[in-house]
mmCIF file of N, CA and C in Angstrom:
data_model
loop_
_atom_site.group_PDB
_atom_site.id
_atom_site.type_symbol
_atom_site.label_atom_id
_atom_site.label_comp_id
_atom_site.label_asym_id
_atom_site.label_seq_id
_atom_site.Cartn_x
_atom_site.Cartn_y
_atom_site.Cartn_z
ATOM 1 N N UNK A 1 24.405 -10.063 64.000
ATOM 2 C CA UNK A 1 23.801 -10.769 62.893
ATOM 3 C C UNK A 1 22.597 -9.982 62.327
ATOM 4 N N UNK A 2 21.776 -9.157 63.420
ATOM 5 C CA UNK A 2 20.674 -8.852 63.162
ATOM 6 C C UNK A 2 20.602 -7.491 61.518
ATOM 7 N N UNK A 3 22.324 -6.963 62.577
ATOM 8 C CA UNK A 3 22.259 -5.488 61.658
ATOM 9 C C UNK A 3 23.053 -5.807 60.370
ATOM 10 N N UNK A 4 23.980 -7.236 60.181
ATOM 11 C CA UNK A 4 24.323 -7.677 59.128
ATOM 12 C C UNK A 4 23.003 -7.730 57.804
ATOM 13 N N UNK A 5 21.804 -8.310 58.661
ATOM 14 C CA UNK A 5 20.738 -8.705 57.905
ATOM 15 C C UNK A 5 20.003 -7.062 57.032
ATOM 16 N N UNK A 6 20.173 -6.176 58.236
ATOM 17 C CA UNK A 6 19.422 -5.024 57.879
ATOM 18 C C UNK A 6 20.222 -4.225 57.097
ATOM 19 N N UNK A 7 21.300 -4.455 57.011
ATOM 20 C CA UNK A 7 22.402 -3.826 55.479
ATOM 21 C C UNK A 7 21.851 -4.842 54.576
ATOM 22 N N UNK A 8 21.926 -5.749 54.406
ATOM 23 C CA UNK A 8 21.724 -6.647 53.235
ATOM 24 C C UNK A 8 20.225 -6.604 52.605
ATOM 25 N N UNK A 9 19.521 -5.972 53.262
ATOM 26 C CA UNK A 9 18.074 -5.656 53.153
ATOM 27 C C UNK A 9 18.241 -4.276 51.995
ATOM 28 N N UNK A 10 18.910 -3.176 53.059
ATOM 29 C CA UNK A 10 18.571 -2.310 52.581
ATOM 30 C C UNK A 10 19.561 -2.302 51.356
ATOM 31 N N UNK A 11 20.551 -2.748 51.177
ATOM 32 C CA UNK A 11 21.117 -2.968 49.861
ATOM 33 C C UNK A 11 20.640 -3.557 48.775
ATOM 34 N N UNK A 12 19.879 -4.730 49.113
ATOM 35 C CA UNK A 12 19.021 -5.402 47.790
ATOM 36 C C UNK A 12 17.669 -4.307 47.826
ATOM 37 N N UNK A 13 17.514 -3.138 48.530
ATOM 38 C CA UNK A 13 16.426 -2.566 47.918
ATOM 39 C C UNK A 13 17.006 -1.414 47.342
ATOM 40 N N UNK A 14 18.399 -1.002 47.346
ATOM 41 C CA UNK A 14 18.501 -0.084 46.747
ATOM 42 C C UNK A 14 18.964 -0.286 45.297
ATOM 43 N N UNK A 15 19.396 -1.847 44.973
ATOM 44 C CA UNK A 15 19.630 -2.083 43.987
ATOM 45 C C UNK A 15 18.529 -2.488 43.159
ATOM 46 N N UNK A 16 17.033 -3.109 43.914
ATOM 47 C CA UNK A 16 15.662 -2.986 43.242
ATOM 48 C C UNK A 16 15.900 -1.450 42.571
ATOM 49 N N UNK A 17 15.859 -0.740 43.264
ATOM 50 C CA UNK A 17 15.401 0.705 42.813
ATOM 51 C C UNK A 17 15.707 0.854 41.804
ATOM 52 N N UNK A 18 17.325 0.973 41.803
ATOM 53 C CA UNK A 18 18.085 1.749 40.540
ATOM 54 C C UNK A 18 18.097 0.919 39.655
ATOM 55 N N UNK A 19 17.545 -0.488 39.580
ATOM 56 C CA UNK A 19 17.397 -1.196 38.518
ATOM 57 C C UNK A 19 15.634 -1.083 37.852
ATOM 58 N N UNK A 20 14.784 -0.943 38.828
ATOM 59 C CA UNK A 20 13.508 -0.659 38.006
ATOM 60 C C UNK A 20 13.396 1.243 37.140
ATOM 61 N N UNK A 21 14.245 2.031 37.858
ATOM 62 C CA UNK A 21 14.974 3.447 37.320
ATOM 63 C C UNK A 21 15.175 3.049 35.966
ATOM 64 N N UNK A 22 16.552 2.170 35.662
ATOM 65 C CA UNK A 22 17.012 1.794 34.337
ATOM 66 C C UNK A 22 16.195 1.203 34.139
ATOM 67 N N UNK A 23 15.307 0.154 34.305
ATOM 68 C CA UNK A 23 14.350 -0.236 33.683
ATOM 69 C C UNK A 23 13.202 1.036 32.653
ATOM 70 N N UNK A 24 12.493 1.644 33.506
ATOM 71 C CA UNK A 24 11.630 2.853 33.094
ATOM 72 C C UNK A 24 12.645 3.855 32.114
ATOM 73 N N UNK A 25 13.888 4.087 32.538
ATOM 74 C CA UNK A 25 14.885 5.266 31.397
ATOM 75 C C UNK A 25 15.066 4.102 30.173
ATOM 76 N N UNK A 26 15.022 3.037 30.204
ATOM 77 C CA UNK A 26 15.477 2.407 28.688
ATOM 78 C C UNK A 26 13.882 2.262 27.821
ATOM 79 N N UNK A 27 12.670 1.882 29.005
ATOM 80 C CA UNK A 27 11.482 1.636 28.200
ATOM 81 C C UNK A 27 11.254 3.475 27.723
ATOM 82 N N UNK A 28 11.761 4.152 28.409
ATOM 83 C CA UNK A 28 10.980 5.775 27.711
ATOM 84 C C UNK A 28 12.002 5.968 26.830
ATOM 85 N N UNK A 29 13.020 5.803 26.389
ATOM 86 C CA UNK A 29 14.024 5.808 25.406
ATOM 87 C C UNK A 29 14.003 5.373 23.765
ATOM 88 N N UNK A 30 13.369 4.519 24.632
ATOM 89 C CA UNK A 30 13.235 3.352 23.253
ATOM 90 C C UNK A 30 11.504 3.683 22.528
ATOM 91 N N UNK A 31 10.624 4.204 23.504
ATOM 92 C CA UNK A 31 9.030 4.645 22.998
ATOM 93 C C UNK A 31 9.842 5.856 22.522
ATOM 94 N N UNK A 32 10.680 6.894 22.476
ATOM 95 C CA UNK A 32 10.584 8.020 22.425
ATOM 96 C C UNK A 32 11.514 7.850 20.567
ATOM 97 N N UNK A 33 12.153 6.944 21.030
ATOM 98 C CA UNK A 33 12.867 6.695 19.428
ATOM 99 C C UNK A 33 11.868 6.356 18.319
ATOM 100 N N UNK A 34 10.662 5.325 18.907
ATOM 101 C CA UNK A 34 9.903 5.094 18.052
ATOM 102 C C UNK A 34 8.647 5.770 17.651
ATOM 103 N N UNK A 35 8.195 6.853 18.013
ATOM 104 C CA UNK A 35 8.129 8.364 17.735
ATOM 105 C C UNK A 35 8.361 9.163 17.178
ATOM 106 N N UNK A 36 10.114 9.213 17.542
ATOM 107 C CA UNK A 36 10.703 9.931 15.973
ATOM 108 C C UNK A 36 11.038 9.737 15.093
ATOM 109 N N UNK A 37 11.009 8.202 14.679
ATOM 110 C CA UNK A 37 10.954 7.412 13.802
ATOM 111 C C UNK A 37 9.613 7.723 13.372
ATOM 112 N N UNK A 38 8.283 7.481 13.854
ATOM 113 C CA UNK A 38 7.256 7.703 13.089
ATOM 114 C C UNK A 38 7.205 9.213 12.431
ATOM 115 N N UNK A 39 7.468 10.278 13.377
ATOM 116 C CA UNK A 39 7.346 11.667 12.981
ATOM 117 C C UNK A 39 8.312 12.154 11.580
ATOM 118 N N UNK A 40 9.377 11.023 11.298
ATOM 119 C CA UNK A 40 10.012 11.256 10.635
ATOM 120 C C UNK A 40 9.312 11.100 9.613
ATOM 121 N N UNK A 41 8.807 9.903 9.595
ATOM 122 C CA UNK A 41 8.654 8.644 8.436
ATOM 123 C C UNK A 41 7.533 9.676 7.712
ATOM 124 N N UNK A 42 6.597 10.358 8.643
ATOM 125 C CA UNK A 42 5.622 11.125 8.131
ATOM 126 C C UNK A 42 5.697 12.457 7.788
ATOM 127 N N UNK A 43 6.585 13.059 8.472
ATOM 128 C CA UNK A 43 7.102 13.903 7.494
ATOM 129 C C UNK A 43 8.279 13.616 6.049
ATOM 130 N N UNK A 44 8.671 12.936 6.092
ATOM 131 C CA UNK A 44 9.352 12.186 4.898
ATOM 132 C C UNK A 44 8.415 11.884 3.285
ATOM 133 N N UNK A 45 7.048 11.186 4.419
ATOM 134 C CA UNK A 45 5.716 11.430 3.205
ATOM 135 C C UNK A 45 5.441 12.058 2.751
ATOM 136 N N UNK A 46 5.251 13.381 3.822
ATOM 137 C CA UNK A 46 4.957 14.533 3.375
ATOM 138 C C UNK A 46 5.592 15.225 2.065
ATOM 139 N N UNK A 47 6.918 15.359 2.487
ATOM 140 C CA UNK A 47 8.028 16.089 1.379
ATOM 141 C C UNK A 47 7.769 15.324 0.192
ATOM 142 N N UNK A 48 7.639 13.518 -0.273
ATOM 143 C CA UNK A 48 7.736 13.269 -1.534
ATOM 144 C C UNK A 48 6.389 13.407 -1.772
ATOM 145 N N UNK A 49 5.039 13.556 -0.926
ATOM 146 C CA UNK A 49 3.724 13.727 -1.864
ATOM 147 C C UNK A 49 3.660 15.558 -2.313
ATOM 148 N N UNK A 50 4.423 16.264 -2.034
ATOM 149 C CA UNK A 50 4.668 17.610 -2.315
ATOM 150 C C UNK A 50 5.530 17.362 -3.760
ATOM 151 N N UNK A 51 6.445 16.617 -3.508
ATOM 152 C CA UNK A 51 7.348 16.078 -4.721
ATOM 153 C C UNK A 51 6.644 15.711 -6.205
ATOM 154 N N UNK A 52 5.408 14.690 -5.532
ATOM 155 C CA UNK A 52 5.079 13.571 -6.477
ATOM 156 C C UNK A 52 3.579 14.317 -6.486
ATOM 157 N N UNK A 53 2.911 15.012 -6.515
ATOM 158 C CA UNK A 53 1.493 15.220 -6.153
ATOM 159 C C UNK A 53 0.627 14.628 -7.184
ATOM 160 N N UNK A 54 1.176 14.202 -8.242
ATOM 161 C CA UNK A 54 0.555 13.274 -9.329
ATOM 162 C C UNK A 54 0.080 12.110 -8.954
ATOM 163 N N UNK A 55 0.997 11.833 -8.126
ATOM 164 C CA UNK A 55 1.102 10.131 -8.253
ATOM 165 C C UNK A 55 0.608 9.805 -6.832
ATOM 166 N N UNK A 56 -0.353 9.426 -6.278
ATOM 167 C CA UNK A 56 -0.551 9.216 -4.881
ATOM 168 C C UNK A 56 0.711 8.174 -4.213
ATOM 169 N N UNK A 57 0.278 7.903 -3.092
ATOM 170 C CA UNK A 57 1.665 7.225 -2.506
ATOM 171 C C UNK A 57 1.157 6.142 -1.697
ATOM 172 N N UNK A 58 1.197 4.915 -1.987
ATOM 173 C CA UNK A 58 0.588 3.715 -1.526
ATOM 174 C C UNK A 58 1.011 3.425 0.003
ATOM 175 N N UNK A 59 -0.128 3.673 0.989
ATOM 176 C CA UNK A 59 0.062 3.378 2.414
ATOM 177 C C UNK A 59 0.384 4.409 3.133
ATOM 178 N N UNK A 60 0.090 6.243 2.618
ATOM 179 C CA UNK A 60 1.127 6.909 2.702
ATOM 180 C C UNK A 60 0.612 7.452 4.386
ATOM 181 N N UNK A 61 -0.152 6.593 4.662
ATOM 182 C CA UNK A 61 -0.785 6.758 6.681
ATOM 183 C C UNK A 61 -0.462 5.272 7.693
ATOM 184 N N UNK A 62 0.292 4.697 6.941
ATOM 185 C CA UNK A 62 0.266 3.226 7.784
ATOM 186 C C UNK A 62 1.496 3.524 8.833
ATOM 187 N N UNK A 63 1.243 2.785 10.055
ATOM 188 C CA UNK A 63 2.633 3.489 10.983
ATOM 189 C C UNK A 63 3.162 1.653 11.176
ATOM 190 N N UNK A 64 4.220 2.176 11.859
ATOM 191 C CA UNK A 64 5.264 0.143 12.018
ATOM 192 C C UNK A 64 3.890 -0.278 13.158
ATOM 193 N N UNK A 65 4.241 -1.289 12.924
ATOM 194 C CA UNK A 65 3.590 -2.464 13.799
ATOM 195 C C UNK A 65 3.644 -2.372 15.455
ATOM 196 N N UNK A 66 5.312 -1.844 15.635
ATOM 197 C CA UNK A 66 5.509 -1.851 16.894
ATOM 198 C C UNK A 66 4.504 -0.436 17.160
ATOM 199 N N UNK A 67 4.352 0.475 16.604
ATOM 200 C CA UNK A 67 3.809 1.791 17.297
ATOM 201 C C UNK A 67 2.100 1.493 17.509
ATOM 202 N N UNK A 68 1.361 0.536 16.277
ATOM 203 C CA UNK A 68 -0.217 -0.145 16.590
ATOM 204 C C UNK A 68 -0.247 -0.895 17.713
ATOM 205 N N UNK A 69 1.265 -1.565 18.439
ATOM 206 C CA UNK A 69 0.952 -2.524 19.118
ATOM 207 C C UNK A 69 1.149 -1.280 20.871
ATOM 208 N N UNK A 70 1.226 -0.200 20.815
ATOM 209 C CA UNK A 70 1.235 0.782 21.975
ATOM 210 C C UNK A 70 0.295 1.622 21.738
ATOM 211 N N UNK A 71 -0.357 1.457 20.543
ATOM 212 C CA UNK A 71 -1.606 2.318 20.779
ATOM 213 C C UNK A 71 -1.793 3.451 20.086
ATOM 214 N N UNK A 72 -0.415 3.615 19.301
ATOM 215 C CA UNK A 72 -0.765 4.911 18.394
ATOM 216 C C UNK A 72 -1.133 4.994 17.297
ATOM 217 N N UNK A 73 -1.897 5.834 16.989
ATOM 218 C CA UNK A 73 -3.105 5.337 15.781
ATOM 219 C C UNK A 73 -1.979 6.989 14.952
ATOM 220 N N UNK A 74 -2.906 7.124 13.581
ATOM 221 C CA UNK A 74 -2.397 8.250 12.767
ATOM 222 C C UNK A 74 -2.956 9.436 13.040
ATOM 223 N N UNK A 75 -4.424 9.021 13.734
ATOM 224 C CA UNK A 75 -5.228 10.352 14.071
ATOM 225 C C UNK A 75 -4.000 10.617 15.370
ATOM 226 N N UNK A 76 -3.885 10.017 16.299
ATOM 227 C CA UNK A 76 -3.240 10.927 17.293
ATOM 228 C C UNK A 76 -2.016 11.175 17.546
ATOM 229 N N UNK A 77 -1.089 10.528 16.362
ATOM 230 C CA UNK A 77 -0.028 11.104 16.524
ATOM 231 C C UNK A 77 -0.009 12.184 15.373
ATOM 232 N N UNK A 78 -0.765 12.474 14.419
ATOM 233 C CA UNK A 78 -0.995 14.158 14.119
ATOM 234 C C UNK A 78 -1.549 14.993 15.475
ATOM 235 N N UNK A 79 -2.542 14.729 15.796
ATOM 236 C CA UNK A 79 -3.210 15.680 16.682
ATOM 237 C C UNK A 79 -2.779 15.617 17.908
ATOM 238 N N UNK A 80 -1.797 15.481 18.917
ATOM 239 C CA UNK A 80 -1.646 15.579 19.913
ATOM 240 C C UNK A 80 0.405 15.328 19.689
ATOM 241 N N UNK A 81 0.519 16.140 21.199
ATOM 242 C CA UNK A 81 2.101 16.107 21.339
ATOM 243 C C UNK A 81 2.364 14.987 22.754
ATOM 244 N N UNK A 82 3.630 14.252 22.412
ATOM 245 C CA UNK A 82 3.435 12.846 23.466
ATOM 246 C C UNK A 82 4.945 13.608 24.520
ATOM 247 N N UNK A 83 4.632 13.217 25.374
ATOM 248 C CA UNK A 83 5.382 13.656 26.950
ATOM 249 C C UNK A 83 5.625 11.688 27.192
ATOM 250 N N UNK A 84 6.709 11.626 27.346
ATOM 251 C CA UNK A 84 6.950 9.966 28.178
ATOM 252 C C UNK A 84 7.821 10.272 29.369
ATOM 253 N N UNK A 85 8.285 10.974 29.152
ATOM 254 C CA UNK A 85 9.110 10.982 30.568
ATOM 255 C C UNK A 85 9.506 12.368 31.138
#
């Protein structure tokens, strides 16, 4: 009974594991998409205020909501390169 118990142990911890694993590979997946989504979005600005240089471009530094709500401001995602995983 005892060593029944100590498989069943070590099985629900190996399935903790590889589930907090997929946990951490989907949260760095999903920060890393929304990243290049911003890097896009700002270089995208870039190209039409090169386009448009007449006409300024309303908001042309505001990032999505989800990226203010992790902390990334405009100063540092120009000035610094991000590593998540």
């Amino acid at each position: 009974m005892r060593l029944q118990d100590q498989q069943l142990a070590r099985q629900l911890m190996r399935l903790r594991s590889d589930i907090n694993k997929l946990k951490i590979e989907q949260t760095c997946h999903l920060h890393q998409r929304m990243l290049n989504d911003a890097t896009y979005e700002l270089e995208e600005r870039d190209e039409l205020a090169d386009l448009f240089c007449d006409f300024p471009l309303v908001n042309s530094f505001s990032l999505s909501t989800p990226l203010k709500l992790i902390g990334v401001t405009k100063m540092n995602i120009n000035s610094r390169r991000f590593s998540l995983c």
